[in-house]
Structure formats: structure tokens, C-alpha cells
mmCIF file of C-alpha atoms and ligand atoms in Angstrom:
data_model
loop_
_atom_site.group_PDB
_atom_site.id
_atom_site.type_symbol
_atom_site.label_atom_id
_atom_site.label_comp_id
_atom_site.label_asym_id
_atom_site.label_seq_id
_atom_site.Cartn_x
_atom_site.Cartn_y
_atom_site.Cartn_z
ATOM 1 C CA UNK A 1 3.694 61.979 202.411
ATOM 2 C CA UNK A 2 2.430 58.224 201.602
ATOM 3 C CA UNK A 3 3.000 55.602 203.369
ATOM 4 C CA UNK A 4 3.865 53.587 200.419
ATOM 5 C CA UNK A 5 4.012 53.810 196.348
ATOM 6 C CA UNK A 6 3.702 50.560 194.264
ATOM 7 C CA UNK A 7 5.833 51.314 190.749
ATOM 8 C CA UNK A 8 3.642 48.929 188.568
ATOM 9 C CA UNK A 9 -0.051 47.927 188.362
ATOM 10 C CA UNK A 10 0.529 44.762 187.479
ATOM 11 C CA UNK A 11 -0.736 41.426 189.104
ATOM 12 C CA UNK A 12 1.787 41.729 192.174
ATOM 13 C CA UNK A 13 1.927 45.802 192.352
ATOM 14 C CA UNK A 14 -1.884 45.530 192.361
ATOM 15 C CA UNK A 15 -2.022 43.099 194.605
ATOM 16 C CA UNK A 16 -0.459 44.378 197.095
ATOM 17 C CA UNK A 17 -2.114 47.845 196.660
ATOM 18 C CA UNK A 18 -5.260 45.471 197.542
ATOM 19 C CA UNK A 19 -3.201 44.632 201.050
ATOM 20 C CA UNK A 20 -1.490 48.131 201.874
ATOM 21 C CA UNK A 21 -4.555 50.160 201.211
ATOM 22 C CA UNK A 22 -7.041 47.337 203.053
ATOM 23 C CA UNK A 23 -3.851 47.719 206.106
ATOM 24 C CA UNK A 24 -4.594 51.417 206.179
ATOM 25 C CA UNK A 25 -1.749 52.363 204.722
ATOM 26 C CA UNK A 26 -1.755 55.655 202.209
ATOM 27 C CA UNK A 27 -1.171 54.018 199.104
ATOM 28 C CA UNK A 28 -0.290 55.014 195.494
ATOM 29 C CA UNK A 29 -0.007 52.942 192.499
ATOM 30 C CA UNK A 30 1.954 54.728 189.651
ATOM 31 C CA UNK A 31 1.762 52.772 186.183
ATOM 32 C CA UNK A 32 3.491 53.890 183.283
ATOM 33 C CA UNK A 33 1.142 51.791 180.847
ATOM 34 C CA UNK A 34 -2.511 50.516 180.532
ATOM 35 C CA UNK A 35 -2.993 48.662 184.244
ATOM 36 C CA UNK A 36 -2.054 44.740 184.207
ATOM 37 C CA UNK A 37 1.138 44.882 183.030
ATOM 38 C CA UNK A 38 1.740 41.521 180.799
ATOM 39 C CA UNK A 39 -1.301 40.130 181.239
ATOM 40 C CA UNK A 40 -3.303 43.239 179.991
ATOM 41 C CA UNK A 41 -1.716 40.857 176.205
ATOM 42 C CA UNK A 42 -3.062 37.993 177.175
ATOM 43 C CA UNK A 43 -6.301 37.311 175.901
ATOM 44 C CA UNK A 44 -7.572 34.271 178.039
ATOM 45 C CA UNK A 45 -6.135 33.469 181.698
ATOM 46 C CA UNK A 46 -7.515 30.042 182.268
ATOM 47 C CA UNK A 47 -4.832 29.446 185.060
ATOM 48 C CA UNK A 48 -5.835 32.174 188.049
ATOM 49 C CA UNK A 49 -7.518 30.009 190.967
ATOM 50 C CA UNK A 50 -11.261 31.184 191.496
ATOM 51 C CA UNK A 51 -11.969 31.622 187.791
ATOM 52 C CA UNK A 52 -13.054 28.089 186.359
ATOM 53 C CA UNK A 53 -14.073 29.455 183.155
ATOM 54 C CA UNK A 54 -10.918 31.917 182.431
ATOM 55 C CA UNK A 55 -10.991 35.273 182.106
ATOM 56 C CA UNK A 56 -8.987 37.922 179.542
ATOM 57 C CA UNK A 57 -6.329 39.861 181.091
ATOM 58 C CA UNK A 58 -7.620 43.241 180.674
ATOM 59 C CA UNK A 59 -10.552 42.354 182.414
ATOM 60 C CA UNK A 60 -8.742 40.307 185.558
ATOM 61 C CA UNK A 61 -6.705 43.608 185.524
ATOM 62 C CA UNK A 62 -9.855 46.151 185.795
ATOM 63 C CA UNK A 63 -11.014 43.979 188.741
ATOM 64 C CA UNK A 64 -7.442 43.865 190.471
ATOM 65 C CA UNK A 65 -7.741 47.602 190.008
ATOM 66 C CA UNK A 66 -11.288 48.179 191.089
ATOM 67 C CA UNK A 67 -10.644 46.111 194.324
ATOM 68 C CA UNK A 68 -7.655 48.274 195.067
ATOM 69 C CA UNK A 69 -9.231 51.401 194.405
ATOM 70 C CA UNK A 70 -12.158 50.085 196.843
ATOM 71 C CA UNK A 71 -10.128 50.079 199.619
ATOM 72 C CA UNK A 72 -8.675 53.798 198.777
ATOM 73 C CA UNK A 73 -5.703 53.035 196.570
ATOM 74 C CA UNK A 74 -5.033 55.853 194.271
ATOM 75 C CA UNK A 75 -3.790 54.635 190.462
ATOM 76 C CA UNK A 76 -1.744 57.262 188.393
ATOM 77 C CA UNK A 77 -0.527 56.964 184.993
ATOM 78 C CA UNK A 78 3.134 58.364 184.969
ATOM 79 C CA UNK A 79 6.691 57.262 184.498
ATOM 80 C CA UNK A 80 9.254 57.182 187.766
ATOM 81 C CA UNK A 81 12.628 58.716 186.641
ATOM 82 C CA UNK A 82 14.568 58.623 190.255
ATOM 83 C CA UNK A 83 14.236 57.138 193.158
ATOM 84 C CA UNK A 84 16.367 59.301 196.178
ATOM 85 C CA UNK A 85 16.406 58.278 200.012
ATOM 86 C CA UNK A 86 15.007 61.086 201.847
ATOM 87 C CA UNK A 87 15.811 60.385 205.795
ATOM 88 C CA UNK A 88 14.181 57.481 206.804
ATOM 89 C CA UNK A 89 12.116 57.720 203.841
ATOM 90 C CA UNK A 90 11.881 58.248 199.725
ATOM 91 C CA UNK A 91 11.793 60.859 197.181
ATOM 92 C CA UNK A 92 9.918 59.071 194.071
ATOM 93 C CA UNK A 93 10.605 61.836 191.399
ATOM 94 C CA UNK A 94 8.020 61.813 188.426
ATOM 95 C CA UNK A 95 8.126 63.555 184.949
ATOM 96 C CA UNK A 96 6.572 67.361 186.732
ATOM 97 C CA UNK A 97 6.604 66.263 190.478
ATOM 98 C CA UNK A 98 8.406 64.802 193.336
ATOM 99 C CA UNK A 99 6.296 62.918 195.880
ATOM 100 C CA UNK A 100 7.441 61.867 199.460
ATOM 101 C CA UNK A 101 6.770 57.961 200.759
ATOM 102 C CA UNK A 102 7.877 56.148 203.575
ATOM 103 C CA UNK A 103 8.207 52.980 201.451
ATOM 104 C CA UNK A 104 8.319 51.726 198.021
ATOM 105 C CA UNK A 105 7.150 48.878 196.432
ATOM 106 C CA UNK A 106 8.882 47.994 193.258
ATOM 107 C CA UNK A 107 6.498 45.566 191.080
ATOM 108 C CA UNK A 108 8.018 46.953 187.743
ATOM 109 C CA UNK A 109 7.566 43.575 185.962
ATOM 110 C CA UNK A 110 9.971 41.820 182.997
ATOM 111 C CA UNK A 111 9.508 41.788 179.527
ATOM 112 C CA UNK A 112 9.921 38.742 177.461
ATOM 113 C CA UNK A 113 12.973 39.476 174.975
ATOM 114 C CA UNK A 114 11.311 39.707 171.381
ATOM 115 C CA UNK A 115 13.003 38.206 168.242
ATOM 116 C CA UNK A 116 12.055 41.765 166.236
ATOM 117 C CA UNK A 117 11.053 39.627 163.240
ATOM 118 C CA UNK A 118 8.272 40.554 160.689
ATOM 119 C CA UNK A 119 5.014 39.234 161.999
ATOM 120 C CA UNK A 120 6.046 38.427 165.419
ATOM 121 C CA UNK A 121 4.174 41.736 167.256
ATOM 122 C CA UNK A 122 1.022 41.674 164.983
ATOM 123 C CA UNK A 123 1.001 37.796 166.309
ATOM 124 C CA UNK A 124 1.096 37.645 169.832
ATOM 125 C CA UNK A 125 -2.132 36.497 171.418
ATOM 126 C CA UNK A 126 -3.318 34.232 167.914
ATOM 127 C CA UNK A 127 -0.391 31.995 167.353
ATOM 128 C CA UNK A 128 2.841 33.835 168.649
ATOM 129 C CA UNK A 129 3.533 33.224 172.645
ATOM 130 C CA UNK A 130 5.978 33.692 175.306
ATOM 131 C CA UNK A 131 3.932 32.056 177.921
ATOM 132 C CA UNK A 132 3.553 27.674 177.480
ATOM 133 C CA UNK A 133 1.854 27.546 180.649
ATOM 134 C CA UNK A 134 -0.761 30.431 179.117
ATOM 135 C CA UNK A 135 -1.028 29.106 175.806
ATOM 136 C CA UNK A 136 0.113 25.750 175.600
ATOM 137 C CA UNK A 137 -3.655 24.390 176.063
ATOM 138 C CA UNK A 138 -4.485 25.715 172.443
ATOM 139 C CA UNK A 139 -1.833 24.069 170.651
ATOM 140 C CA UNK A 140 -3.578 20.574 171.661
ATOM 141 C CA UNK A 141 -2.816 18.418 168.745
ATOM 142 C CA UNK A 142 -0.992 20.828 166.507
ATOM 143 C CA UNK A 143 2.863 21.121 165.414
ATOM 144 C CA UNK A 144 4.802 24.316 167.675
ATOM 145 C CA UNK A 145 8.256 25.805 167.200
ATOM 146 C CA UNK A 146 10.327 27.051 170.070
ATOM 147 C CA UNK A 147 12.907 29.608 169.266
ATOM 148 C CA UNK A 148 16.073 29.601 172.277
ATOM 149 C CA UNK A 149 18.323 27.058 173.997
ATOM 150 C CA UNK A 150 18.470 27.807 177.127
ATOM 151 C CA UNK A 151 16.613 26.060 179.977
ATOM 152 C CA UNK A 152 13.368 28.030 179.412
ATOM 153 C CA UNK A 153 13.096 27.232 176.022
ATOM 154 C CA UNK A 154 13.703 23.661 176.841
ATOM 155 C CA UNK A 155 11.938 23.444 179.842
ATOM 156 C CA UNK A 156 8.577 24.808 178.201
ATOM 157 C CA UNK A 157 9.303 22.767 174.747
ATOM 158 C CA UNK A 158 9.118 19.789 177.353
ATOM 159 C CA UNK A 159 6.014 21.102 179.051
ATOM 160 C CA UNK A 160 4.334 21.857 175.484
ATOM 161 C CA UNK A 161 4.711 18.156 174.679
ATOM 162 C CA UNK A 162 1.695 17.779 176.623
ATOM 163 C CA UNK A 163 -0.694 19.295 174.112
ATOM 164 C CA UNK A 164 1.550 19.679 171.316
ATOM 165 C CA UNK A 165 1.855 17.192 168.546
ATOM 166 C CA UNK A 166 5.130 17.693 167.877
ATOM 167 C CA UNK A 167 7.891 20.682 169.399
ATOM 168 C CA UNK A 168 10.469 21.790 166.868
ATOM 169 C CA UNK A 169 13.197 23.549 168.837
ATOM 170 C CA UNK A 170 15.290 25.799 166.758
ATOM 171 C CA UNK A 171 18.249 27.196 168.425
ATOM 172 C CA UNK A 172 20.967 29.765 166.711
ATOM 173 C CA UNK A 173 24.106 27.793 167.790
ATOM 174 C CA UNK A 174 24.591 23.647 167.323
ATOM 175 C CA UNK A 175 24.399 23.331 171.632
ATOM 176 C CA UNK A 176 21.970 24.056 173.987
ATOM 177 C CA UNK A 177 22.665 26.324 176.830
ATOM 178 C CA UNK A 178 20.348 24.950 178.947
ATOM 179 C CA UNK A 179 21.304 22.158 181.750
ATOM 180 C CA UNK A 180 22.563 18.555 181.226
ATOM 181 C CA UNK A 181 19.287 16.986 182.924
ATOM 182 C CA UNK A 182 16.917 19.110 181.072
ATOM 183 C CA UNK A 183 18.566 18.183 177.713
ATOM 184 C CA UNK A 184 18.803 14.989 178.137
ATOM 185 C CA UNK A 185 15.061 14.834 178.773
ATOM 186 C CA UNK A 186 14.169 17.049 175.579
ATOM 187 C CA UNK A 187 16.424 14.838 173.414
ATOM 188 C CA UNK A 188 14.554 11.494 175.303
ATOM 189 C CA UNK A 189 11.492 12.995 174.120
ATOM 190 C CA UNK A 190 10.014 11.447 170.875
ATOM 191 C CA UNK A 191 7.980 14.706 170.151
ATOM 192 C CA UNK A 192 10.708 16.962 170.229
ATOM 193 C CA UNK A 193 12.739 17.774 167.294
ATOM 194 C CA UNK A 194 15.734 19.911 166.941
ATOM 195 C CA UNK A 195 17.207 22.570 164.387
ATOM 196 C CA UNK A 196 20.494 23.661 165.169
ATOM 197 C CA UNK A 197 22.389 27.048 163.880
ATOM 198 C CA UNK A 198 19.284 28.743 162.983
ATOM 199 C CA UNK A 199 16.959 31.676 163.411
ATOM 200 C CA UNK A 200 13.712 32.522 162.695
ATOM 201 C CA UNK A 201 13.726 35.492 160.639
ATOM 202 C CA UNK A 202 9.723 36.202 159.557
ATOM 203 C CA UNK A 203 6.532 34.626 160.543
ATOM 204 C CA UNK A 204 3.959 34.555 158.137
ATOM 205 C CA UNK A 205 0.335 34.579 158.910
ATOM 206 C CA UNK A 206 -3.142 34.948 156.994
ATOM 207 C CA UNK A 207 -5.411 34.993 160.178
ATOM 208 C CA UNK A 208 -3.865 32.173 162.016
ATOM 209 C CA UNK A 209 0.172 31.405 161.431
ATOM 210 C CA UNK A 210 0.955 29.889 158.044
ATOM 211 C CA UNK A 211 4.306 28.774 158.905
ATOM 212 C CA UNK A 212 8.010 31.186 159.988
ATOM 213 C CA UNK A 213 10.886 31.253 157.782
ATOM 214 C CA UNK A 214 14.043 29.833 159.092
ATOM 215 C CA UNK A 215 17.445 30.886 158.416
ATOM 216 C CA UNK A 216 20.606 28.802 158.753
ATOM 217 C CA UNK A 217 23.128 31.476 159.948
ATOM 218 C CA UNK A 218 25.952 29.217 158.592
ATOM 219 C CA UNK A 219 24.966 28.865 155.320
ATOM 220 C CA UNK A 220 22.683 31.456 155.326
ATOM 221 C CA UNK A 221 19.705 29.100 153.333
ATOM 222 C CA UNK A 222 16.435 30.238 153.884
ATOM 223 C CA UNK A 223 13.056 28.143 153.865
ATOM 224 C CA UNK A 224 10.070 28.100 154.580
ATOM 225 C CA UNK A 225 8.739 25.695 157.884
ATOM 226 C CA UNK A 226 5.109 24.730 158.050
ATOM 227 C CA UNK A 227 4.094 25.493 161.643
ATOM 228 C CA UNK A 228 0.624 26.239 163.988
ATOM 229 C CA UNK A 229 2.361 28.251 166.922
ATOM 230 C CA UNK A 230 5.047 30.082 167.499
ATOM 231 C CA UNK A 231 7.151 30.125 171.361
ATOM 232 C CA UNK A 232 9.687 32.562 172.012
ATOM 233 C CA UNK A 233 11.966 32.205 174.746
ATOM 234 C CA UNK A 234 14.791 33.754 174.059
ATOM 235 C CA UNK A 235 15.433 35.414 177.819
ATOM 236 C CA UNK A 236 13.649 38.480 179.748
ATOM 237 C CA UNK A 237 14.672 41.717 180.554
ATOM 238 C CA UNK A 238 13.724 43.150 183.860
ATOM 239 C CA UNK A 239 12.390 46.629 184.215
ATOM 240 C CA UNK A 240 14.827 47.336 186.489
ATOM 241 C CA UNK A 241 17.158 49.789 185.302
ATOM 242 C CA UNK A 242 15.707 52.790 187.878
ATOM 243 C CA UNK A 243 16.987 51.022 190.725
ATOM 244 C CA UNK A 244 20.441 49.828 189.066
ATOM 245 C CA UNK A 245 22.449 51.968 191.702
ATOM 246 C CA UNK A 246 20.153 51.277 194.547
ATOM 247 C CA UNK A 247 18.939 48.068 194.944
ATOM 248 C CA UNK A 248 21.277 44.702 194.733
ATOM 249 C CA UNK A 249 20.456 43.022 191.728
ATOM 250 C CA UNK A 250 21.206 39.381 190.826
ATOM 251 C CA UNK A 251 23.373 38.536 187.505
ATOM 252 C CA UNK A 252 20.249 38.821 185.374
ATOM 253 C CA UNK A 253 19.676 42.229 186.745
ATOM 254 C CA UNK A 254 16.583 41.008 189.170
ATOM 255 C CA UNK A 255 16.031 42.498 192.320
ATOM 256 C CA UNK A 256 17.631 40.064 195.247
ATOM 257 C CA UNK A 257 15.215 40.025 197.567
ATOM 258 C CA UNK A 258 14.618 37.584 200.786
ATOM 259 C CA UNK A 259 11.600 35.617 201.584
ATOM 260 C CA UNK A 260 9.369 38.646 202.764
ATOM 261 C CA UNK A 261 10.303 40.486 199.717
ATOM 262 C CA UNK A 262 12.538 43.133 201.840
ATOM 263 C CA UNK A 263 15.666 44.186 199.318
ATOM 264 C CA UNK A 264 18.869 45.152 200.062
ATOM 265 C CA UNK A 265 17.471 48.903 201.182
ATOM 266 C CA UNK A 266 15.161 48.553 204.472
ATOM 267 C CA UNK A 267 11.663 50.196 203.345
ATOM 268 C CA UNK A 268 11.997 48.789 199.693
ATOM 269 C CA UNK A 269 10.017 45.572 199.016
ATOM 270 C CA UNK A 270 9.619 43.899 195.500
ATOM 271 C CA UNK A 271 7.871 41.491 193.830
ATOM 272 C CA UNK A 272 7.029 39.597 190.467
ATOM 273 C CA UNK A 273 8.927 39.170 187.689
ATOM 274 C CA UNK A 274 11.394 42.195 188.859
ATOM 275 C CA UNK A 275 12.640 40.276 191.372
ATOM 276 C CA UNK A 276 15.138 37.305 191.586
ATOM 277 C CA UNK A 277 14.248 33.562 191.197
ATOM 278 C CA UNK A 278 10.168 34.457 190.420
ATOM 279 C CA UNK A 279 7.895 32.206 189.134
ATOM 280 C CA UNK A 280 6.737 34.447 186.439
ATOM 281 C CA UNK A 281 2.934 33.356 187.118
ATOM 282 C CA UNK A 282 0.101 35.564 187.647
ATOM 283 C CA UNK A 283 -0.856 33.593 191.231
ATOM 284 C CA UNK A 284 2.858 33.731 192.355
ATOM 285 C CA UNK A 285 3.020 37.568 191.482
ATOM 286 C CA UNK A 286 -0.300 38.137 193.136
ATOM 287 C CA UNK A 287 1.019 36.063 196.279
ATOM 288 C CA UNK A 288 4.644 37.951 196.133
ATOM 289 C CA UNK A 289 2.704 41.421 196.007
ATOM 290 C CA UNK A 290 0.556 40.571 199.164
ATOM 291 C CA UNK A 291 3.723 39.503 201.137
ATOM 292 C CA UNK A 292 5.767 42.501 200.101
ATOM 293 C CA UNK A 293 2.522 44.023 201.532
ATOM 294 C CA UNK A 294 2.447 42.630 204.593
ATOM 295 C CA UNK A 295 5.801 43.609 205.021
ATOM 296 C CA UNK A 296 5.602 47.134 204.111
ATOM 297 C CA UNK A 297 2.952 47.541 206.300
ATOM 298 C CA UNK A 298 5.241 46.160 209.678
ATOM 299 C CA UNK A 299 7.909 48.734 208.041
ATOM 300 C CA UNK A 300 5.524 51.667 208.100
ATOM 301 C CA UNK A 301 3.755 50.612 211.384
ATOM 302 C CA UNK A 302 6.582 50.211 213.552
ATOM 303 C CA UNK A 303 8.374 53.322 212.016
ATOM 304 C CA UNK A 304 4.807 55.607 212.615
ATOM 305 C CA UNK A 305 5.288 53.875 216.352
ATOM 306 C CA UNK A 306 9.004 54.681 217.082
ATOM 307 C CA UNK A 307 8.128 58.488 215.987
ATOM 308 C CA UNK A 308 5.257 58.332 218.206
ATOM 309 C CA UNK A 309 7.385 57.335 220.883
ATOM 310 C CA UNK A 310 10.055 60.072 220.124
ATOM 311 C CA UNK A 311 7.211 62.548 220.480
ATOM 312 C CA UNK A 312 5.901 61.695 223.540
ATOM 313 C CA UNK A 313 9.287 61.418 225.125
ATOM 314 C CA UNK A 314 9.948 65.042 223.412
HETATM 315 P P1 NDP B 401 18.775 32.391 178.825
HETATM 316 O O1 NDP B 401 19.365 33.735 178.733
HETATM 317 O O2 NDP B 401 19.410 31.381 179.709
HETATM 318 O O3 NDP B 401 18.688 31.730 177.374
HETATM 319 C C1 NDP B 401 18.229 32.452 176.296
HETATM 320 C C2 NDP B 401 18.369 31.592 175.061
HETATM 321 O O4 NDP B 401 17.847 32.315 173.956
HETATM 322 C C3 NDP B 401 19.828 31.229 174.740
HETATM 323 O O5 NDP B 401 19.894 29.909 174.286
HETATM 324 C C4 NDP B 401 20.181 32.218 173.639
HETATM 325 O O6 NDP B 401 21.096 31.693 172.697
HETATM 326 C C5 NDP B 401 18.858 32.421 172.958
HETATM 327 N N1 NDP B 401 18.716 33.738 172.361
HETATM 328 C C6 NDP B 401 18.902 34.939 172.944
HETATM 329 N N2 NDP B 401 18.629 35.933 172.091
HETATM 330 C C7 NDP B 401 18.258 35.330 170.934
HETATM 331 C C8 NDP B 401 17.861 35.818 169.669
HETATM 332 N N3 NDP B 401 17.755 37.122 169.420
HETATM 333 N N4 NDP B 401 17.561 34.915 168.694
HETATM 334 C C9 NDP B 401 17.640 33.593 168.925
HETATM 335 N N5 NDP B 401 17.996 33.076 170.111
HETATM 336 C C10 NDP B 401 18.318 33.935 171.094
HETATM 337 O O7 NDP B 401 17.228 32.670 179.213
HETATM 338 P P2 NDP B 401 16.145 31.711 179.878
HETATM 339 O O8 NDP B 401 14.885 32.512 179.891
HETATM 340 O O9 NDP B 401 16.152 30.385 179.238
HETATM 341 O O10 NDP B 401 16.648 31.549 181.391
HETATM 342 C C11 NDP B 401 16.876 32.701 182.208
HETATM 343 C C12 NDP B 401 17.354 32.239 183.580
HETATM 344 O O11 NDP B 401 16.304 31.539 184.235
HETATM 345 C C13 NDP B 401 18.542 31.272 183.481
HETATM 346 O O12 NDP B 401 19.390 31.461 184.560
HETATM 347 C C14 NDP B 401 17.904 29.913 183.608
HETATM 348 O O13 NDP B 401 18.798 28.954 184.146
HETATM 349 C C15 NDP B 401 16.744 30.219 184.561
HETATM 350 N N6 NDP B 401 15.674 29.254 184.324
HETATM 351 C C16 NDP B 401 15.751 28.073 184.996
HETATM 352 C C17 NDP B 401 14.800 27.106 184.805
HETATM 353 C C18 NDP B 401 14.969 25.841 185.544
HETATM 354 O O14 NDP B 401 15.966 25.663 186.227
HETATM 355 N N7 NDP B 401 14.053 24.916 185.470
HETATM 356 C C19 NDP B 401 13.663 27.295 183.884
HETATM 357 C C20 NDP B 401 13.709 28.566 183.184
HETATM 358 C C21 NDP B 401 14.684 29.480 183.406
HETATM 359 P P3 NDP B 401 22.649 31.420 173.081
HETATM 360 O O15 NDP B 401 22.638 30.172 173.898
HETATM 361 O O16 NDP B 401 23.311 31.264 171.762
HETATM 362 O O17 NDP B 401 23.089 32.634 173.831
#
């Protein structure tokens, strides 16, 4: 039996691998990809304290890994299909084995919702982004086009106005969905411009982006807009669908959790992007991680204590 398994080997699942396994707890990280999780895309993090120079994901990642493994973390590749309470503990059922924990750490991550255009995927890291705080910095002086209305979209076209020369943000309908305040300070904002009832429908790229093709989806014209960088915010979707009938999720189907990152099941923690109102930043998922730690490890502790105690009164 573990004393804990960490779905995802992201920032926060590794993370707090780092702080179960270095608080003696038997730990097991199970990831169903290559180890990093969203940042094993991102090919410079200049924003992760302690690393004045950046680093690429891939490599943060390896040393996230390494650090856990150092204090006896074990990291599997797998997929988890079920999750089943087993008395006071968990049955974590993989593809050819079930394994037995006394606590589970979900740290499943989100993925940014794609547009599933031509030349978006073969993009992303040189000139297509979901991430303004990642990538805004190399846009410094160059033209950018957000795609989405709602308050991400606007809140990062805002934020991207600090590098960008100008922010073109092209939404499918003639209205935002994002807040009063926040439009009002995108449409105060002499960098931003605005293209209503249309999509991006290709991107086109020879090295570096060329420019997108836009579509008005009421008159369905088509042409062709000069741009450097391409944002896509058009909403995330949590990897939470194996805990659906568990766990209480909030209305974007994130895992409600309270400030130590207990859920609504006691000896289920989560943290990063799977979980509600997240910051969606490598630091704050490294920070979540370590306090879902912390509290995993009280869970297991006093539960190892109070079947101590049993015993010795047996
Ligand atoms: P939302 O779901 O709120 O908005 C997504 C936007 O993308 C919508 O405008 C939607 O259009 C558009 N969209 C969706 N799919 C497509 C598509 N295929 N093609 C083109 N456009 C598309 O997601 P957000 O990430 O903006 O926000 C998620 C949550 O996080 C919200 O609750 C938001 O309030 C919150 N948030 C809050 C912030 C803040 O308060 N500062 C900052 C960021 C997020 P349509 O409007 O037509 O549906």
C-alpha cells in the first residue's frame, strides 16, 4: 500500500512528490505523458524564481523529477482509469493493475482549448501561444492577435500591451463575454483593436508566422491579416473527467478545493490547474503541490497514529 499517489508529473504533482517523499511518505507519481505536463511545450520559462537566465520546460521538468526521485519518489508512465474508496483508503486502478494508497493527490493539469485550425499545432512554441505571461516578452515591439472574448482573452490582450505594438482582438460574436471593467479598459486602450464576428480559420507560417486568415462568420469573407504572434484563449478544459462522480467540481468542471488543497473527499488533495480558481502559473502550481503535500502528509500521519493506537489498545 502507498501512502500517497500523485496523478500528474507536472509542476504541482511533482512538487509535491518533492514534499511527500522528503515527509517520508511512500510516494508514487503516475504520468500518463512525457513528465512536466504543459510546460514540457514551452520552450523558455523565464518566469520560475531562482532561474535568472530561464530555463526550457523539459529541462525544469527533468530537475523537478530528479529531485523527487532523490528523495525516493517512484515515477510511472501509465493512465488512471478509476479511482474506488477502499475503507479508509483508495483503489487507483491502472490499465493491468490495481494499486492500494492511503491518499491521492490529483495534479491532473488543464489543457488550453485549441482552435483546430491549419498551422496552429505545428506553431506553438515559435509564434502560436496560450500563455501572455510566458510569451508575451517576445512579442516586444511586434503586432499580436488574440482569438476569444472572454475575460482571459481580454485580460492577457491588456497585459500583452506591454510588449506588444499593437493587440488585435478577434472575437466570433459582436460582444465580449468578458466583464464590464475589463472591457472598458481594453476598449480605453489605444493599442488594442477589435474584430468582431470572426474566426481565425488557418495560420500561415514560413519559419516564423506570416499572418492567419480570418473569417467573418456572417458574411463568410475571408482575408488574409498580416500578423507576428498568435494568442489563443479561447477557455481550458480540465483533466478532470476521472473524478467527475467523486470529487465536487466547480461550474467549469475544476476541482473545489479549500485553502490546504483538501477536496470534498477527506484523503484527496489537488492542485494546479485541475483545481478551482488556480493561477495557472508554474510557481503557484509548484506552491499548490507542496501545500496539498503538507496536507497529505497530516492525513497519512495522523491516520498511521490512530491505527497505532487501535493496536495497542487491541
Ligand atoms: P471563457 O469560457 O470565459 O471564454 C472563452 C471565450 O472564447 C469566449 O469568448 C468564447 O466565445 C470564445 N471561444 C470559445 N471557443 C471558441 C472557438 N472555438 N473559436 C473562437 N472563440 C471561441 O474562458 P476564459 O478562459 O476567458 O475564462 C475562464 C474562467 O476564468 C471564467 O470564469 C473567467 O471569468 C475566469 N477568468 C477570470 C479572470 C479575471 O477575473 N481576471 C481572468 C481569466 C479568467 P463566446 O463568448 O462566443 O462563447
Amino acid at each position: 500500500m502507498y501512502d500517497t499517489i500523485i496523478i500528474g508529473a507536472g509542476p504541482a504533482g511533482l512538487s509535491a512528490a518533492i514534499y511527500t517523499s522528503r515527509g517520508q511518505l511512500d510516494t508514487l507519481v503516475i504520468e500518463k505523458g512525457p513528465s512536466g505536463g504543459q510546460i514540457a511545450m514551452t520552450e523558455l520559462v523565464e518566469n520560475y524564481p531562482g532561474f535568472p537566465d530561464g530555463d526550457s520546460g523539459p529541462n525544469l521538468a527533468e530537475a523537478f523529477q530528479k529531485q523527487a526521485e532523490k528523495f525516493g519518489a517512484k515515477v510511472v508512465n501509465g493512465t488512471v482509469k478509476e479511482i474506488r474508496k477502499n475503507g479508509n483508503g483508495f483503489i487507483v486502478v491502472m490499465d493491468k493493475e490495481e494499486l492500494e494508497t492511503r491518499s491521492i493527490i490529483c495534479a491532473m493539469g488543464a489543457d488550453p482549448r485549441k482552435l483546430n485550425v491549419p498551422g496552429e499545432e505545428k506553431n506553438v512554441g515559435t509564434g502560436v501561444s496560450y500563455c501572455a505571461t510566458c510569451d508575451g516578452f517576445f512579442f516586444r515591439g511586434k503586432d499580436v492577435i488574440v482569438a476569444g472574448g472572454g475575460d482571459a482573452a481580454v485580460e492577457e490582450g491588456i497585459f500583452l500591451t506591454r510588449f506588444a505594438n499593437t493587440v488585435t482582438i478577434v472575437h466570433r460574436r459582436d460582444e465580449l463575454r468578458a466583464t464590464k471593467i475589463l472591457q472598458q479598459r481594453a476598449f480605453d486602450n489605444k493599442k488594442i483593436k477589435f474584430i468582431w464576428d470572426t474566426v481565425i480559420t488557418e495560420i500561415v507560417s514560413n519559419g516564423a508566422i506570416k499572418h492567419v486568415i480570418l473569417k467573418n462568420v456572417k458574411t463568410g469573407e475571408l482575408r488574409e491579416h498580416p500578423i507576428h504572434g498568435v494568442f489563443i484563449f479561447v477557455g481550458h478544459i480540465p483533466n478532470t473527467k476521472l473524478v467527475k462522480n467523486l470529487l465536487e467540481l466547480d461550474e467549469h468542471d475544476l476541482i473545489q478545493v479549500d485553502l490546504s488543497m483538501r477536496t470534498s473527499v477527506p484523503g484527496i488533495f489537488a492542485c494546479g490547474d485541475c483545481r478551482s480558481a488556480a493561477a495557472r502559473q508554474m510557481v503557484s502550481s509548484a506552491g499548490d503541490g507542496a501545500t496539498a503535500a503538507i496536507s497529505a502528509i497530516k492525513y497519512v500521519d495522523a491516520q498511521k497514529a490512530e491505527e497505532a493506537d487501535k493496536t495497542v489498545r487491541a
